[in-house]
């Protein structure tokens, strides 16, 4: 089972460059999430989607955009990268809206902005 | 404000030395408390979900418990392979998104 797959795994960007992180899940999950993880900060929610064609802001959305054109894919875009966006990014997904549904995470994407 | 606090930040144990990790939370309308394990360079791996005070769940050397204000992850006779960062998260509030603590880094020495 592939589960949640993120690409690329590592990327170095120059300040001002743009890029897109791709998340794909093969579990037919409705909900998808993008988190960032920084030392001493824990996991923080950037954006999320409750279904195909929908997106919503999380705790730290500034500087990021997302799209959910297909149910299985959730894209995270950085239009003009800044050093403060150096982080590890995790995609996650879950099924349905019940409180008991577990969120499953991908393996992470390491982004360095210089 | 919904909040999750984990303690200690780091814990070093000898193999076989049992201990507990703490997760204190404040949330409006708890809809689940989650424990995850995260190995270096990997994504969080789901361990347990607890829903109501008094509930307990076990998996190998791990047992999670829940009260109205906190959860404990008890580790019995740990082994070096239990070394990892353990994350606690709660689901609640109007949106029902997960709120994570900063984690406890556990090191088990042989």
XYZ file of N, CA and C in Angstrom:
672
model
N 0.827 -1.202 0.000
C 0.000 0.000 0.000
C 0.862 1.253 0.000
N 0.607 2.165 -0.934
C 1.415 3.369 -1.011
C 0.992 4.334 0.087
N -0.329 4.477 0.364
C -0.779 5.393 1.398
C -0.722 6.823 0.909
N 0.056 7.659 1.613
C 0.219 9.064 1.266
C 1.639 9.260 0.729
N 1.731 9.751 -0.489
C 3.021 9.921 -1.147
C 3.276 11.393 -1.443
N 4.450 11.869 -1.078
C 4.814 13.262 -1.309
C 6.001 13.350 -2.262
N 5.932 14.321 -3.173
C 7.064 14.608 -4.044
C 7.232 16.111 -4.193
N 8.489 16.634 -4.274
C 9.719 15.882 -4.061
C 9.981 15.661 -2.584
N 10.991 14.868 -2.273
C 11.349 14.641 -0.879
C 12.308 15.722 -0.383
N 13.164 16.205 -1.256
C 14.115 17.257 -0.895
C 14.136 18.313 -2.009
N 14.255 19.588 -1.595
C 14.344 20.654 -2.585
C 15.028 21.842 -1.945
N 15.902 22.477 -2.740
C 16.528 23.728 -2.317
C 16.064 24.815 -3.277
N 15.562 25.898 -2.736
C 15.062 27.010 -3.539
C 15.835 28.281 -3.212
N 15.896 29.166 -4.170
C 16.415 30.499 -3.905
C 15.250 31.402 -3.519
N 15.523 32.381 -2.694
C 14.493 33.336 -2.290
C 13.819 33.928 -3.524
N 12.496 33.923 -3.514
C 11.740 34.477 -4.624
C 11.299 33.454 -5.660
N 11.893 32.278 -5.648
C 11.489 31.245 -6.593
C 10.156 30.642 -6.173
N 9.513 29.999 -7.119
C 8.249 29.327 -6.822
C 8.401 27.824 -6.997
N 7.538 27.100 -6.322
C 7.542 25.658 -6.484
C 6.219 25.086 -5.995
N 5.979 23.818 -6.351
C 4.781 23.109 -5.925
C 5.167 21.772 -5.338
N 4.593 21.491 -4.174
C 4.717 20.168 -3.565
C 3.462 19.374 -3.903
N 3.668 18.124 -4.297
C 2.548 17.281 -4.673
C 2.306 16.209 -3.615
N 1.053 16.027 -3.256
C 0.651 14.962 -2.355
C -0.380 14.096 -3.062
N -0.177 12.801 -3.010
C -1.120 11.857 -3.598
C -1.459 10.783 -2.591
N -2.763 10.480 -2.475
C -3.187 9.394 -1.584
C -4.045 8.412 -2.356
N -3.874 7.140 -2.030
C -4.585 6.093 -2.758
C -5.599 5.391 -1.865
N -6.065 6.077 -0.817
C -6.996 5.476 0.141
C -8.419 5.999 -0.037
N -8.652 6.795 -1.088
C -9.972 7.365 -1.359
C -10.468 8.249 -0.206
N -9.520 8.923 0.445
C -9.875 9.777 1.574
C -10.455 11.098 1.105
N -11.438 11.589 1.890
C -12.063 12.873 1.580
C -11.191 14.048 2.017
N -10.651 13.948 3.220
C -9.928 15.062 3.804
C -8.436 14.937 3.509
N -7.824 16.095 3.172
C -6.377 16.139 3.008
C -5.839 17.400 3.663
N -4.595 17.305 4.126
C -3.997 18.375 4.927
C -2.544 18.609 4.513
N -2.113 19.853 4.687
C -0.698 20.186 4.619
C -0.283 20.803 5.950
N 0.784 20.206 6.547
C 1.373 20.709 7.775
C 2.819 21.102 7.509
N 3.339 21.972 8.367
C 4.763 22.200 8.409
C 5.252 21.890 9.820
N 6.509 21.410 9.912
C 7.075 21.039 11.202
C 8.421 21.728 11.354
N 8.527 22.532 12.384
C 9.746 23.280 12.662
C 10.233 22.936 14.064
N 11.528 22.976 14.274
C 12.075 22.662 15.606
C 11.443 23.541 16.679
N 10.974 22.916 17.745
C 10.403 23.654 18.860
C 9.008 24.186 18.621
N 8.441 23.930 17.430
C 7.109 24.481 17.124
C 6.057 23.394 16.979
N 6.467 22.187 16.751
C 5.488 21.131 16.522
C 4.892 21.225 15.125
N 3.899 20.429 14.877
C 3.206 20.403 13.588
C 2.137 21.494 13.554
N 2.168 22.311 12.493
C 1.188 23.375 12.350
C 0.478 23.245 11.013
N -0.838 23.399 11.049
C -1.660 23.222 9.872
C -1.589 24.442 8.966
N -1.279 24.198 7.673
C -1.169 25.290 6.707
C -2.505 25.503 5.997
N -2.933 24.492 5.275
C -4.215 24.481 4.575
C -4.780 23.073 4.631
N -6.076 22.974 4.396
C -6.670 21.658 4.332
C -7.827 21.661 3.335
N -8.301 20.456 3.032
C -9.388 20.297 2.074
C -10.330 19.214 2.581
N -11.623 19.502 2.508
C -12.611 18.521 2.971
C -13.213 17.735 1.813
N -12.721 18.006 0.616
C -13.212 17.255 -0.540
C -12.701 17.879 -1.824
N -12.872 17.140 -2.915
C -12.425 17.623 -4.223
C -13.011 19.003 -4.517
N -12.130 19.905 -4.947
C -12.581 21.241 -5.310
C -12.712 22.218 -4.158
N -12.428 21.771 -2.928
C -12.537 22.652 -1.757
C -11.185 22.817 -1.086
N -10.957 24.021 -0.524
C -9.763 24.255 0.292
C -10.125 25.220 1.409
N -9.342 25.204 2.481
C -9.580 26.102 3.606
C -8.254 26.407 4.284
N -8.210 27.562 4.953
C -6.988 27.975 5.625
C -6.867 27.312 6.986
N -5.619 26.997 7.318
C -5.320 26.472 8.633
C -4.732 27.546 9.522
N -3.811 27.130 10.363
C -3.227 28.026 11.352
C -2.202 28.996 10.760
N -1.423 28.530 9.756
C -0.332 29.342 9.190
C -0.397 29.360 7.665
N -1.419 29.968 7.051
C -1.613 29.877 5.603
C -0.833 30.889 4.768
N -0.322 31.954 5.396
C 0.276 33.041 4.624
C 1.505 32.575 3.846
N 1.558 32.960 2.557
C 2.679 32.605 1.702
C 2.495 31.297 0.957
N 1.367 30.635 1.178
C 1.092 29.344 0.543
C -0.249 29.389 -0.179
N -0.345 28.608 -1.258
C -1.640 28.371 -1.883
C -1.789 26.881 -2.126
N -3.026 26.430 -2.243
C -3.292 25.007 -2.419
C -4.370 24.810 -3.473
N -4.381 23.599 -4.026
C -5.450 23.231 -4.947
C -5.770 21.751 -4.797
N -7.045 21.434 -4.973
C -7.527 20.035 -4.863
C -8.430 19.777 -6.068
N -7.817 19.656 -7.235
C -8.569 19.453 -8.470
C -9.051 18.016 -8.595
N -8.292 17.093 -8.036
C -8.672 15.691 -8.029
C -8.711 15.199 -6.594
N -9.599 14.276 -6.304
C -9.764 13.796 -4.933
C -8.470 13.234 -4.364
N -7.681 12.580 -5.208
C -6.503 11.909 -4.682
C -5.288 12.807 -4.548
N -5.353 14.036 -5.076
C -4.182 14.915 -5.064
C -4.440 16.214 -4.335
N -3.416 16.686 -3.621
C -3.505 17.969 -2.916
C -2.166 18.665 -3.119
N -2.178 19.802 -3.804
C -0.958 20.507 -4.158
C -0.744 21.701 -3.236
N 0.492 21.884 -2.814
C 0.874 23.041 -2.000
C 1.854 23.878 -2.798
N 1.506 25.148 -3.017
C 2.355 26.026 -3.809
C 2.973 27.143 -2.989
N 4.220 27.453 -3.330
C 4.889 28.623 -2.786
C 5.145 29.549 -3.965
N 4.503 30.690 -4.002
C 4.620 31.593 -5.153
C 5.946 32.341 -5.160
N 6.416 32.758 -3.988
C 7.662 33.508 -3.871
C 8.315 33.080 -2.557
N 9.174 32.083 -2.647
C 9.710 31.459 -1.444
C 10.536 32.435 -0.611
N 10.418 32.274 0.709
C 11.176 33.085 1.659
C 11.935 32.147 2.605
N 13.059 32.612 3.146
C 13.820 31.761 4.076
C 12.976 31.251 5.245
N 11.957 32.010 5.644
C 11.095 31.575 6.758
C 10.263 30.346 6.396
N 10.232 30.003 5.113
C 9.492 28.822 4.679
C 10.372 27.573 4.629
N 11.602 27.711 5.042
C 12.463 26.540 5.231
C 11.851 25.686 6.330
N 11.523 24.447 5.983
C 10.796 23.606 6.931
C 10.671 22.203 6.361
N 10.072 21.335 7.166
C 9.667 20.019 6.689
C 8.158 20.057 6.522
N 7.690 19.653 5.360
C 6.275 19.709 5.055
C 5.701 18.291 5.002
N 4.573 18.127 5.700
C 3.912 16.837 5.727
C 2.497 16.962 5.169
N 2.174 16.039 4.295
C 0.818 15.895 3.815
C 0.151 14.781 4.609
N -1.157 14.889 4.785
C -1.893 13.869 5.517
C -3.295 13.749 4.947
N -3.941 12.639 5.255
C -5.302 12.458 4.780
C -6.102 11.620 5.760
N -7.436 11.753 5.682
C -8.319 10.904 6.462
C -9.646 10.792 5.746
N -10.428 9.840 6.172
C -11.723 9.618 5.554
C -12.836 10.201 6.395
N -13.830 10.765 5.761
C -15.024 11.189 6.435
C -14.840 12.312 7.431
N -15.877 12.569 8.233
C -15.858 13.677 9.173
C -16.046 13.210 10.599
N -16.172 11.899 10.798
C -16.363 11.396 12.142
C -15.152 11.668 13.017
N -15.397 11.897 14.296
C -14.316 12.242 15.200
C -13.295 11.131 15.323
N -13.693 9.923 15.018
C -12.783 8.813 15.231
C -11.833 8.538 14.106
N -11.924 9.293 13.014
C -11.090 8.958 11.874
C -9.649 9.365 12.087
N -8.767 8.455 11.811
C -7.337 8.692 12.003
C -6.756 9.426 10.815
N -5.847 10.349 11.076
C -5.105 11.036 10.027
C -3.827 10.260 9.753
N -3.569 9.993 8.479
C -2.372 9.273 8.055
C -1.442 10.240 7.339
N -0.165 10.166 7.681
C 0.815 11.110 7.177
C 1.709 10.509 6.096
N 2.191 11.400 5.227
C 3.231 11.027 4.290
C 4.592 11.095 4.956
N 5.644 10.851 4.159
C 6.983 10.750 4.691
C 7.689 12.100 4.814
N 7.107 13.149 4.283
C 7.680 14.476 4.449
C 8.434 14.982 3.228
N 8.485 16.299 3.096
C 9.274 16.973 2.050
C 10.120 18.043 2.729
N 11.456 17.911 2.556
C 12.379 18.848 3.193
C 12.672 19.987 2.235
N 12.317 21.203 2.616
C 12.497 22.371 1.763
C 13.438 23.350 2.435
N 14.464 23.762 1.688
C 15.394 24.774 2.170
C 15.331 25.956 1.220
N 15.112 27.148 1.776
C 15.092 28.365 0.976
C 16.310 29.196 1.357
N 17.166 29.467 0.375
C 18.416 30.187 0.654
C 18.396 31.594 0.047
N -8.465 29.230 24.293
C -7.724 28.765 23.123
C -7.343 27.296 23.304
N -7.569 26.513 22.262
C -7.211 25.095 22.303
C -5.698 24.945 22.360
N -5.241 24.057 23.229
C -3.802 23.950 23.455
C -3.426 22.542 23.907
N -2.235 22.098 23.478
C -1.700 20.802 23.884
C -0.268 21.007 24.358
N 0.027 20.521 25.563
C 1.361 20.655 26.141
C 1.887 19.281 26.512
N 3.063 18.944 25.996
C 3.660 17.659 26.292
C 4.877 17.824 27.194
N 5.027 16.882 28.116
C 6.189 16.897 29.001
C 6.622 15.471 29.320
N 7.938 15.273 29.562
C 8.994 16.260 29.361
C 9.291 16.457 27.870
N 10.127 17.427 27.548
C 10.536 17.619 26.158
C 11.397 16.460 25.697
N 12.240 15.963 26.586
C 13.125 14.841 26.269
C 13.225 13.937 27.476
N 13.361 12.641 27.197
C 13.430 11.639 28.258
C 14.441 10.573 27.865
N 15.379 10.349 28.751
C 16.389 9.324 28.495
C 16.202 8.198 29.501
N 16.041 6.994 29.009
C 15.809 5.830 29.842
C 16.836 4.749 29.552
N 17.068 3.935 30.537
C 17.827 2.713 30.304
C 16.859 1.640 29.844
N 17.343 0.736 29.059
C 16.519 -0.384 28.613
C 15.904 -1.073 29.817
N 14.585 -1.273 29.786
C 13.893 -1.916 30.885
C 13.361 -0.968 31.945
N 13.728 0.305 31.864
C 13.294 1.295 32.857
C 11.971 1.900 32.425
N 10.899 1.532 33.075
C 9.554 2.002 32.705
C 9.353 3.467 33.078
N 8.516 4.166 32.321
C 8.234 5.567 32.594
C 6.957 5.984 31.878
N 6.606 7.268 32.019
C 5.393 7.796 31.396
C 5.658 9.144 30.764
N 4.960 9.391 29.650
C 4.970 10.684 28.978
C 3.613 11.335 29.222
N 3.627 12.661 29.384
C 2.397 13.365 29.710
C 1.943 14.259 28.572
N 0.643 14.346 28.381
C 0.039 15.251 27.403
C -1.128 15.950 28.088
N -0.979 17.243 28.357
C -2.051 18.034 28.956
C -2.746 18.824 27.860
N -4.061 18.940 27.951
C -4.774 19.611 26.870
C -5.918 20.475 27.404
N -6.216 21.507 26.634
C -7.434 22.280 26.828
C -8.061 22.413 25.442
N -9.292 21.979 25.332
C -9.970 22.009 24.034
C -11.466 22.105 24.278
N -12.145 22.823 23.385
C -13.598 22.927 23.484
C -14.230 21.765 22.740
N -14.767 20.828 23.486
C -15.432 19.691 22.847
C -14.458 18.684 22.271
N -13.856 17.897 23.144
C -12.861 16.916 22.689
C -13.541 15.868 21.810
N -12.963 15.681 20.631
C -13.470 14.650 19.717
C -12.385 13.632 19.392
N -11.534 13.424 20.360
C -10.489 12.418 20.186
C -9.134 12.958 20.574
N -8.353 12.115 21.249
C -6.961 12.431 21.567
C -6.118 11.363 20.897
N -5.099 11.784 20.178
C -4.317 10.898 19.330
C -2.866 10.878 19.788
N -2.272 9.693 19.749
C -0.826 9.551 19.963
C -0.198 9.047 18.675
N 0.923 9.687 18.322
C 1.703 9.295 17.158
C 3.148 9.080 17.582
N 3.825 8.236 16.827
C 5.263 8.052 16.977
C 5.933 8.595 15.721
N 7.039 9.316 15.889
C 7.765 9.844 14.730
C 9.239 9.506 14.849
N 9.742 8.766 13.878
C 11.163 8.450 13.798
C 11.866 9.537 12.988
N 13.154 9.745 13.225
C 13.896 10.801 12.495
C 13.772 10.630 10.984
N 13.443 11.717 10.298
C 13.342 11.683 8.856
C 12.091 11.018 8.319
N 11.134 10.745 9.190
C 9.904 10.059 8.777
C 8.669 10.863 9.168
N 7.544 10.486 8.608
C 6.290 11.087 8.996
C 5.743 10.453 10.253
N 4.842 11.145 10.956
C 4.226 10.565 12.158
C 3.459 9.281 11.825
N 3.582 8.313 12.734
C 2.915 7.025 12.580
C 1.884 6.878 13.680
N 0.646 6.596 13.308
C -0.451 6.520 14.264
C -0.253 5.394 15.267
N -0.531 5.699 16.549
C -0.487 4.683 17.603
C -1.876 4.423 18.186
N -2.503 5.456 18.771
C -3.762 5.273 19.487
C -4.694 6.465 19.288
N -5.993 6.195 19.460
C -6.996 7.233 19.624
C -7.786 6.934 20.884
N -7.979 7.962 21.722
C -8.789 7.844 22.929
C -9.898 8.876 22.845
N -11.090 8.512 23.347
C -12.230 9.409 23.186
C -12.790 9.954 24.486
N -12.731 9.159 25.552
C -13.400 9.595 26.771
C -12.551 9.247 27.993
N -12.754 10.027 29.055
C -12.009 9.841 30.297
C -12.186 8.412 30.819
N -11.074 7.838 31.227
C -11.099 6.469 31.722
C -10.734 5.434 30.682
N -10.698 5.830 29.452
C -10.377 4.893 28.376
C -8.881 4.582 28.370
N -8.536 3.341 28.052
C -7.161 2.897 27.956
C -7.002 2.050 26.699
N -5.810 2.163 26.081
C -5.487 1.312 24.935
C -4.033 0.871 25.045
N -3.779 -0.341 24.584
C -2.437 -0.903 24.683
C -1.954 -1.428 23.354
N -0.630 -1.339 23.176
C 0.014 -1.904 21.999
C 1.433 -2.248 22.386
N 1.715 -3.502 22.460
C 3.031 -4.012 22.863
C 3.422 -3.386 24.206
N 4.497 -2.616 24.265
C 4.973 -2.051 25.527
C 4.348 -0.701 25.857
N 3.440 -0.251 25.043
C 2.818 1.060 25.204
C 1.381 0.936 25.696
N 1.024 1.824 26.634
C -0.366 1.918 27.077
C -0.709 3.390 27.215
N -1.810 3.799 26.569
C -2.269 5.168 26.640
C -3.516 5.246 27.504
N -3.565 6.281 28.356
C -4.716 6.513 29.210
C -5.189 7.952 29.053
N -6.450 8.193 29.434
C -7.037 9.516 29.231
C -7.857 9.932 30.440
N -7.639 11.188 30.883
C -8.504 11.812 31.871
C -9.126 13.037 31.210
N -9.868 13.813 31.968
C -10.537 14.982 31.394
C -9.567 16.111 31.051
N -8.332 16.028 31.604
C -7.390 17.122 31.367
C -6.074 16.670 30.745
N -5.790 15.362 30.780
C -4.510 14.910 30.292
C -4.539 13.448 29.858
N -3.493 13.099 29.138
C -3.298 11.719 28.722
C -1.869 11.323 29.062
N -1.708 10.051 29.378
C -0.390 9.516 29.649
C -0.083 8.394 28.664
N 1.159 8.366 28.231
C 1.645 7.232 27.435
C 2.667 6.507 28.304
N 2.253 5.350 28.795
C 3.101 4.563 29.674
C 3.940 3.609 28.826
N 5.231 3.568 29.123
C 6.133 2.676 28.401
C 6.714 1.696 29.406
N 6.391 0.430 29.218
C 6.813 -0.611 30.151
C 8.003 -1.373 29.581
N 9.063 -1.445 30.385
C 10.281 -2.159 29.984
C 10.708 -1.798 28.571
N 10.997 -0.531 28.326
C 11.314 -0.098 26.958
C 12.582 -0.737 26.406
N 12.611 -0.796 25.065
C 13.765 -1.292 24.339
C 14.335 -0.172 23.483
N 15.588 -0.282 23.054
C 16.171 0.774 22.213
C 15.324 1.122 20.992
N 14.622 0.148 20.433
C 13.807 0.426 19.251
C 12.573 1.279 19.565
N 12.300 1.529 20.832
C 11.212 2.430 21.203
C 11.663 3.894 21.141
N 12.930 4.120 20.907
C 13.451 5.492 20.794
C 12.801 6.185 19.608
N 12.214 7.336 19.865
C 11.498 8.104 18.847
C 10.951 9.356 19.521
N 10.339 10.212 18.727
C 9.577 11.334 19.277
C 8.109 10.940 19.295
N 7.467 11.127 20.423
C 6.055 10.783 20.568
C 5.232 12.073 20.587
N 4.276 12.118 19.682
C 3.442 13.293 19.503
C 2.038 13.032 20.019
N 1.481 14.024 20.677
C 0.105 13.976 21.141
C -0.679 15.041 20.387
N -1.917 14.740 20.046
C -2.763 15.698 19.340
C -4.203 15.526 19.795
N -4.958 16.624 19.760
C -6.381 16.563 20.097
C -7.194 17.097 18.934
N -8.381 16.563 18.790
C -9.319 17.089 17.789
C -10.487 17.693 18.552
N -10.774 18.919 18.233
C -11.887 19.594 18.881
C -12.153 20.910 18.201
N -12.916 21.785 18.855
C -13.193 23.084 18.286
C -14.165 23.009 17.126
N -14.407 24.153 16.522
C -15.433 24.254 15.482
C -15.032 23.538 14.191
N -13.765 23.557 13.850
C -13.323 22.933 12.605
C -12.949 21.477 12.773
N -12.623 21.075 13.983
C -12.279 19.683 14.227
C -10.926 19.280 13.693
N -10.038 20.243 13.465
C -8.699 19.892 13.012
C -7.836 19.474 14.201
N -6.785 18.722 13.898
C -5.886 18.272 14.950
C -4.995 19.410 15.431
N -4.813 19.485 16.748
C -3.877 20.418 17.362
C -2.808 19.576 18.027
N -1.550 19.780 17.610
C -0.442 18.950 18.080
C 0.339 19.620 19.198
N 0.852 18.781 20.100
C 1.869 19.222 21.027
C 3.225 19.201 20.346
N 4.259 19.647 21.070
C 5.579 19.740 20.471
C 6.343 18.429 20.538
N 5.806 17.455 21.255
C 6.409 16.137 21.271
C 7.352 15.901 22.435
N 7.564 14.632 22.738
C 8.566 14.197 23.706
C 9.542 13.283 22.986
N 10.814 13.643 23.036
C 11.840 12.821 22.403
C 12.341 11.792 23.409
N 12.081 10.534 23.109
C 12.464 9.442 23.989
C 13.712 8.745 23.457
N 14.694 8.584 24.337
C 15.903 7.825 24.002
C 16.031 6.683 24.999
N 16.168 5.469 24.485
C 16.321 4.298 25.322
C 17.693 3.697 25.058
N 18.518 3.685 26.066
C 19.888 3.189 25.929
C 19.977 1.731 26.363
N 20.742 0.936 25.620
C 20.869 -0.498 25.976
C 21.710 -0.682 27.228
